[in-house]
Coordinates of C-alpha atoms in Angstrom, one line a residue:
X1 CA 141.5 176.9 52.0
X2 CA 141.4 173.4 53.4
X3 CA 139.4 171.0 51.7
X4 CA 136.5 169.0 53.1
X5 CA 137.6 166.3 55.4
X6 CA 141.1 168.0 56.2
X7 CA 142.6 167.0 59.5
X8 CA 141.1 169.1 62.3
X9 CA 144.6 170.0 63.6
X10 CA 145.5 171.8 60.4
X11 CA 142.6 174.1 61.0
X12 CA 144.0 174.8 64.4
X13 CA 147.5 175.8 63.2
X14 CA 146.8 179.6 62.8
X15 CA 145.2 179.9 66.2
X16 CA 148.1 177.8 68.0
X17 CA 150.5 180.0 66.3
X18 CA 148.9 183.2 67.4
X19 CA 148.5 181.9 70.6
X20 CA 152.3 181.0 70.9
X21 CA 153.3 184.3 69.6
X22 CA 151.2 186.0 72.4
X23 CA 152.8 184.1 74.9
X24 CA 156.3 184.8 73.5
X25 CA 155.5 188.7 73.4
X26 CA 154.1 188.6 76.9
X27 CA 157.2 186.6 78.1
X28 CA 159.4 189.1 76.6
X29 CA 157.7 192.1 78.0
X30 CA 157.6 190.6 81.4
X31 CA 161.4 190.2 81.1
X32 CA 162.3 193.8 80.0
X33 CA 163.6 196.2 82.8
X34 CA 161.0 199.1 83.6
X35 CA 163.1 201.9 82.1
X36 CA 163.2 199.7 78.8
X37 CA 159.3 199.4 79.0
X38 CA 158.7 203.0 79.3
X39 CA 161.2 203.7 76.5
X40 CA 158.9 201.4 74.5
X41 CA 155.7 202.8 75.3
X42 CA 156.8 206.3 74.7
X43 CA 158.5 205.4 71.6
X44 CA 155.1 203.7 70.4
X45 CA 153.2 207.1 71.3
X46 CA 155.8 209.0 69.3
X47 CA 155.5 206.6 66.5
X48 CA 151.7 206.8 66.3
X49 CA 151.7 210.6 66.5
X50 CA 154.2 210.8 63.5
X51 CA 151.9 208.7 61.5
X52 CA 149.0 210.6 62.5
X53 CA 150.7 213.8 61.4
X54 CA 151.9 212.2 58.0
X55 CA 148.2 210.7 57.2
X56 CA 146.6 214.0 57.8
X57 CA 143.2 215.1 59.5
X58 CA 141.5 212.8 57.0
X59 CA 142.4 209.8 58.7
X60 CA 141.9 209.0 62.4
X61 CA 144.4 207.5 64.5
X62 CA 142.7 207.7 67.8
X63 CA 142.6 203.7 68.6
X64 CA 146.3 203.3 68.2
X65 CA 147.0 205.9 70.9
X66 CA 145.7 203.5 73.2
X67 CA 148.0 200.8 72.4
X68 CA 151.0 202.1 74.3
X69 CA 148.6 203.4 77.2
X70 CA 147.2 199.9 77.4
X71 CA 150.8 198.3 77.3
X72 CA 152.1 200.5 80.2
X73 CA 148.9 199.9 82.4
X74 CA 149.2 195.8 82.0
X75 CA 153.0 195.5 82.4
X76 CA 154.4 199.0 84.0
X77 CA 151.9 199.9 86.6
X78 CA 149.2 202.6 87.2
X79 CA 151.9 205.3 87.6
X80 CA 153.6 204.8 84.5
X81 CA 150.5 204.4 82.7
X82 CA 149.0 207.8 84.0
X83 CA 152.5 209.3 82.4
X84 CA 152.2 207.6 79.1
X85 CA 148.4 208.6 79.3
X86 CA 149.6 212.2 79.6
X87 CA 152.3 211.9 76.7
X88 CA 149.7 210.2 74.2
X89 CA 147.3 213.1 75.0
X90 CA 149.9 215.8 74.2
X91 CA 151.3 213.8 71.1
X92 CA 148.2 213.7 69.6
X93 CA 147.2 217.4 70.2
X94 CA 150.7 218.3 68.6
X95 CA 150.2 216.2 65.7
X96 CA 146.8 217.6 65.2
X97 CA 148.2 221.4 65.6
X98 CA 151.1 220.5 63.2
X99 CA 148.7 219.0 60.6
X100 CA 147.3 222.6 60.2
X101 CA 143.6 222.3 61.1
X102 CA 142.1 225.7 60.4
X103 CA 139.1 224.9 62.2
X104 CA 140.7 224.5 65.6
X105 CA 140.8 227.5 68.2
X106 CA 142.2 227.3 71.5
X107 CA 139.0 226.4 73.5
X108 CA 138.6 223.5 71.3
X109 CA 142.3 222.4 71.6
X110 CA 142.1 222.5 75.1
X111 CA 138.6 220.5 75.1
X112 CA 140.2 217.9 72.9
X113 CA 143.2 217.5 75.0
X114 CA 141.2 217.2 78.3
X115 CA 138.9 214.7 76.8
X116 CA 141.5 212.6 75.3
X117 CA 143.6 212.6 78.5
X118 CA 140.6 211.8 80.5
X119 CA 139.9 208.7 78.2
X120 CA 143.6 207.6 78.3
X121 CA 143.4 208.0 82.3
X122 CA 140.4 206.1 82.6
X123 CA 141.7 203.2 80.5
X124 CA 144.7 203.1 82.1
X125 CA 143.1 203.3 85.5
X126 CA 140.7 200.3 84.4
X127 CA 143.5 198.0 83.1
X128 CA 145.9 198.7 86.1
X129 CA 143.0 197.5 88.2
X130 CA 142.3 194.3 86.1
X131 CA 146.0 193.4 86.2
X132 CA 146.4 194.0 90.0
X133 CA 143.2 191.6 90.0
X134 CA 144.6 189.3 87.8
X135 CA 148.0 189.1 89.7
X136 CA 146.2 188.5 93.0
X137 CA 144.2 185.7 91.7
X138 CA 147.4 184.3 90.3
X139 CA 149.0 184.7 93.8
X140 CA 146.2 182.6 95.1
X141 CA 145.9 180.0 92.5
X142 CA 149.7 179.6 93.0
X143 CA 149.5 179.4 96.9
X144 CA 146.5 176.8 96.3
X145 CA 148.6 174.8 94.1
X146 CA 151.5 174.8 96.6
X147 CA 149.0 173.7 99.4
X148 CA 147.3 171.0 97.1
X149 CA 151.0 169.7 96.4
X150 CA 151.9 169.6 99.7
X151 CA 148.8 168.0 100.7
X152 CA 149.0 165.4 97.8
X153 CA 152.7 164.6 99.0
X154 CA 151.4 164.1 102.7
X155 CA 148.5 161.9 101.0
X156 CA 151.1 159.9 99.0
X157 CA 153.6 159.5 101.9
X158 CA 150.5 158.4 104.0
X159 CA 149.4 155.9 101.3
X160 CA 153.2 154.7 101.4
X161 CA 153.1 154.2 104.9
X162 CA 149.7 152.2 105.0
X163 CA 151.3 149.9 102.4
X164 CA 154.4 149.7 104.4
X165 CA 152.5 148.8 107.7
X166 CA 150.4 146.3 105.7
X167 CA 153.6 144.5 104.4
X168 CA 155.1 144.4 108.0
X169 CA 152.0 143.3 109.8
X170 CA 151.7 140.6 107.0
X171 CA 155.3 139.4 107.5
X172 CA 154.5 139.3 111.1
X173 CA 151.5 137.1 110.6
X174 CA 153.5 134.9 108.2
X175 CA 156.0 134.5 111.0
X176 CA 153.5 133.8 113.7
X177 CA 151.7 131.0 111.5
X178 CA 155.0 129.5 110.6
X179 CA 156.8 129.5 113.7
X180 CA 153.8 129.7 116.2
X181 CA 150.8 127.9 115.0
X182 CA 152.5 125.6 112.5
X183 CA 155.0 124.3 115.2
X184 CA 151.9 123.4 117.6
X185 CA 149.7 121.9 115.0
X186 CA 153.0 119.9 113.9
X187 CA 153.4 118.6 117.6
X188 CA 149.6 117.8 117.9
X189 CA 150.0 115.9 114.7
X190 CA 152.7 114.1 116.3
X191 CA 151.0 113.2 119.2
X192 CA 147.9 112.0 117.2
X193 CA 150.2 109.9 115.0
X194 CA 151.8 108.6 118.4
X195 CA 148.0 107.7 119.6
X196 CA 146.9 106.1 116.2
X197 CA 149.8 103.8 116.6
X198 CA 149.3 102.7 120.2
X199 CA 145.6 102.1 119.5
X200 CA 146.1 100.2 116.4
X201 CA 148.7 98.0 118.5
X202 CA 146.2 97.6 121.2
X203 CA 143.5 96.6 118.7
X204 CA 141.3 99.6 120.1
X205 CA 138.5 100.5 117.5
X206 CA 139.2 104.0 117.5
X207 CA 142.5 103.9 115.8
X208 CA 141.0 104.7 112.6
X209 CA 139.5 107.8 113.8
X210 CA 143.1 108.7 115.2
X211 CA 144.4 108.3 111.8
X212 CA 141.9 110.5 110.0
X213 CA 142.5 113.0 113.0
X214 CA 146.4 113.0 112.0
X215 CA 145.6 113.4 108.3
X216 CA 143.4 116.5 109.0
X217 CA 146.1 117.8 111.1
X218 CA 148.7 117.4 108.4
X219 CA 146.2 119.1 105.8
X220 CA 145.9 121.9 108.2
X221 CA 149.7 122.2 108.7
X222 CA 150.3 122.3 105.0
X223 CA 147.5 125.0 104.7
X224 CA 149.3 126.9 107.4
X225 CA 152.6 126.8 105.7
X226 CA 150.9 127.9 102.4
X227 CA 149.4 130.8 104.1
X228 CA 152.6 131.8 105.6
X229 CA 154.4 131.7 102.3
X230 CA 151.6 133.8 100.7
X231 CA 152.1 136.5 103.3
X232 CA 155.6 136.6 102.9
X233 CA 156.9 136.0 99.5
X234 CA 160.5 134.9 99.2
X235 CA 160.2 134.5 95.3
X236 CA 160.9 138.5 94.7
X237 CA 164.2 138.2 96.6
X238 CA 165.3 135.3 94.8
X239 CA 164.1 135.1 91.3
X240 CA 161.8 138.3 90.6
X241 CA 158.3 138.5 89.9
X242 CA 157.1 135.7 87.8
X243 CA 158.4 133.0 90.1
X244 CA 156.8 135.0 93.0
X245 CA 153.4 134.9 91.3
X246 CA 153.8 131.5 90.1
X247 CA 154.4 130.3 94.0
X248 CA 151.6 132.7 95.1
X249 CA 149.0 130.8 92.4
X250 CA 150.3 127.5 93.6
X251 CA 150.0 128.0 97.3
X252 CA 146.6 130.0 97.0
X253 CA 145.2 127.1 95.5
X254 CA 146.6 124.8 98.1
X255 CA 145.6 127.3 100.9
X256 CA 142.0 128.1 99.8
X257 CA 141.4 124.8 98.0
X258 CA 140.5 126.4 94.8
X259 CA 141.6 126.0 91.1
X260 CA 144.4 128.7 90.5
X261 CA 146.1 129.2 87.1
X262 CA 149.1 131.2 86.1
X263 CA 149.5 132.6 82.6
X264 CA 152.6 134.7 81.8
X265 CA 155.6 134.9 79.3
X266 CA 158.7 132.8 80.1
X267 CA 160.7 136.0 80.7
X268 CA 159.3 139.3 82.5
X269 CA 161.1 142.6 82.5
X270 CA 163.3 142.9 85.6
X271 CA 161.3 145.5 87.9
X272 CA 162.6 146.7 90.8
X273 CA 161.9 144.9 94.2
X274 CA 159.4 147.8 95.3
X275 CA 157.3 147.3 92.1
X276 CA 157.5 143.6 92.1
X277 CA 156.3 143.6 95.7
X278 CA 153.6 145.9 95.0
X279 CA 152.2 143.7 92.1
X280 CA 152.6 140.7 94.1
X281 CA 150.4 142.4 96.7
X282 CA 147.9 143.4 94.4
X283 CA 147.5 140.3 93.0
X284 CA 147.3 138.5 96.5
X285 CA 144.7 140.9 97.7
X286 CA 142.8 140.3 94.4
X287 CA 142.8 136.2 95.1
X288 CA 141.7 136.7 98.7
X289 CA 138.7 138.9 97.8
X290 CA 137.8 136.3 95.1
X291 CA 137.9 133.5 97.6
X292 CA 136.7 135.7 101.0
X293 CA 134.0 137.8 99.2
X294 CA 132.9 136.4 95.9
X295 CA 133.2 132.3 97.2
X296 CA 135.3 131.7 93.8
X297 CA 136.0 128.4 92.9
X298 CA 138.5 129.2 90.0
X299 CA 141.1 132.4 89.7
X300 CA 143.3 133.1 86.8
X301 CA 146.5 135.2 86.9
X302 CA 147.8 136.7 84.0
X303 CA 150.6 138.9 83.1
X304 CA 151.1 140.7 79.6
X305 CA 153.8 142.8 78.7
X306 CA 154.2 145.6 75.7
X307 CA 157.2 147.8 75.3
X308 CA 155.3 150.7 77.6
X309 CA 153.5 148.6 80.2
X310 CA 153.1 145.4 82.0
X311 CA 149.6 144.6 82.8
X312 CA 148.6 142.2 85.7
X313 CA 145.0 140.7 85.3
X314 CA 143.1 138.6 87.9
X315 CA 139.9 136.9 86.8
X316 CA 137.5 134.9 89.0
X317 CA 134.3 133.0 88.6
X318 CA 132.8 134.4 91.7
X319 CA 129.3 135.8 92.6
X320 CA 130.7 139.3 91.5
X321 CA 129.4 142.7 92.7
X322 CA 128.0 146.1 91.9
X323 CA 130.8 148.5 91.0
X324 CA 129.0 151.4 91.9
X325 CA 128.4 150.1 95.5
X326 CA 131.8 149.1 96.1
X327 CA 133.5 152.2 94.4
X328 CA 131.4 154.3 97.0
X329 CA 133.8 155.7 99.9
X330 CA 131.4 154.3 102.5
X331 CA 131.6 150.5 101.2
X332 CA 135.2 150.4 99.9
X333 CA 137.1 148.3 101.8
X334 CA 140.9 148.5 103.0
X335 CA 142.0 146.0 100.8
X336 CA 140.7 147.7 97.8
X337 CA 142.0 150.8 99.0
X338 CA 145.5 149.5 99.6
X339 CA 145.3 147.9 96.0
X340 CA 144.8 151.4 94.5
X341 CA 147.4 152.9 96.7
X342 CA 150.1 150.6 95.4
X343 CA 149.1 151.0 91.8
X344 CA 149.2 154.6 92.1
X345 CA 152.7 154.2 93.7
X346 CA 153.7 152.7 90.6
X347 CA 152.0 155.6 88.5
X348 CA 149.8 152.9 87.3
X349 CA 146.2 152.4 86.6
X350 CA 143.9 150.0 88.5
X351 CA 140.4 149.0 86.8
X352 CA 138.1 146.5 88.3
X353 CA 135.1 145.0 86.2
X354 CA 132.4 143.1 87.8
X355 CA 128.8 142.3 87.7
X356 CA 126.3 140.5 90.0
X357 CA 126.5 136.6 89.2
X358 CA 129.4 137.3 86.6
X359 CA 132.8 137.0 88.8
X360 CA 135.2 139.7 88.8
X361 CA 138.2 141.1 86.8
X362 CA 141.1 143.3 88.4
X363 CA 143.5 144.7 85.7
X364 CA 146.4 146.6 87.2
X365 CA 148.6 148.2 84.4
X366 CA 152.0 149.8 85.1
X367 CA 154.5 151.9 83.0
X368 CA 157.9 150.0 82.7
X369 CA 159.8 153.1 82.3
X370 CA 159.0 154.4 85.8
X371 CA 159.3 151.2 87.6
X372 CA 163.0 150.1 87.4
X373 CA 163.3 149.1 83.7
X374 CA 163.7 152.4 81.6
X375 CA 164.4 150.9 78.2
X376 CA 160.9 149.1 77.8
X377 CA 160.5 145.4 77.2

């Protein structure tokens, strides 16, 4: 007997052993051929009859005759179960007659045989029907499982496509900002600089205003270029996740005019390109949400590693929000959904912690073994 305070797992050992043995026996019975099973049930009925004969009329073995009948009904089908029922009733009658019971006459023998046969047949039919219903239920469950797996695969494919479309769209916008708007602003800034120079040479009083306009245009050009680099990170291809996140933090601070800080080990595990890009996009979306929706003035991006997982954390000092409201499907924005899709694609977990007036904390934890670094870190 286990002493008080013994581990709960030890108390479950006998139950687990019985369950494992039951599963093993059922697996073995399903693998046997129909002929082997019929020999097994017939031999079981004969064995019970032999024991019944040897024990004499004082001991009843009625319940044991149901074992081969039940086994045949469950594993061999209704027809075979009915055959075993007749055999078991016959063996029981022969064992009783061989035992030499002097009080039995022909009518009693016939009645006992009929009653036992009826009981066996009833049990066989009931168990066969239950087995058929169970098999039908298993087929329905298997069908629903296949449908769910197919639906899940379609959902994952759709989520992957959404993430790819988002990535391509961000690349397109980045190129438009850099090659289109950036160049146009550069041309306007050049014209403004020329105008300021001409006004200064002529002694016009508006030259200082033209200089200020040139300065503002140059600041806009710098922010445009920063936004362009934010949307199309080159650090992932050139140096991996750490330099890409470092550039993201620097350019986010420049583009949004906020205090943006990056904290990470000097070396990060060399994740695959897709995993690095998805983590970069999660951080990018979290920073954007902090500025656009939370009106944050400070954002901290942290990366931590252990042998099993890499954890990316983005903390801001914005106005925060109600988790219950944002988590509802009606209020959940596309940005948050894409963050969840990207994290799910990495087999990770995304946890968002926030409260009104207390900022927001986004924690994205992904396993290293599934994302291009099987050996851990």
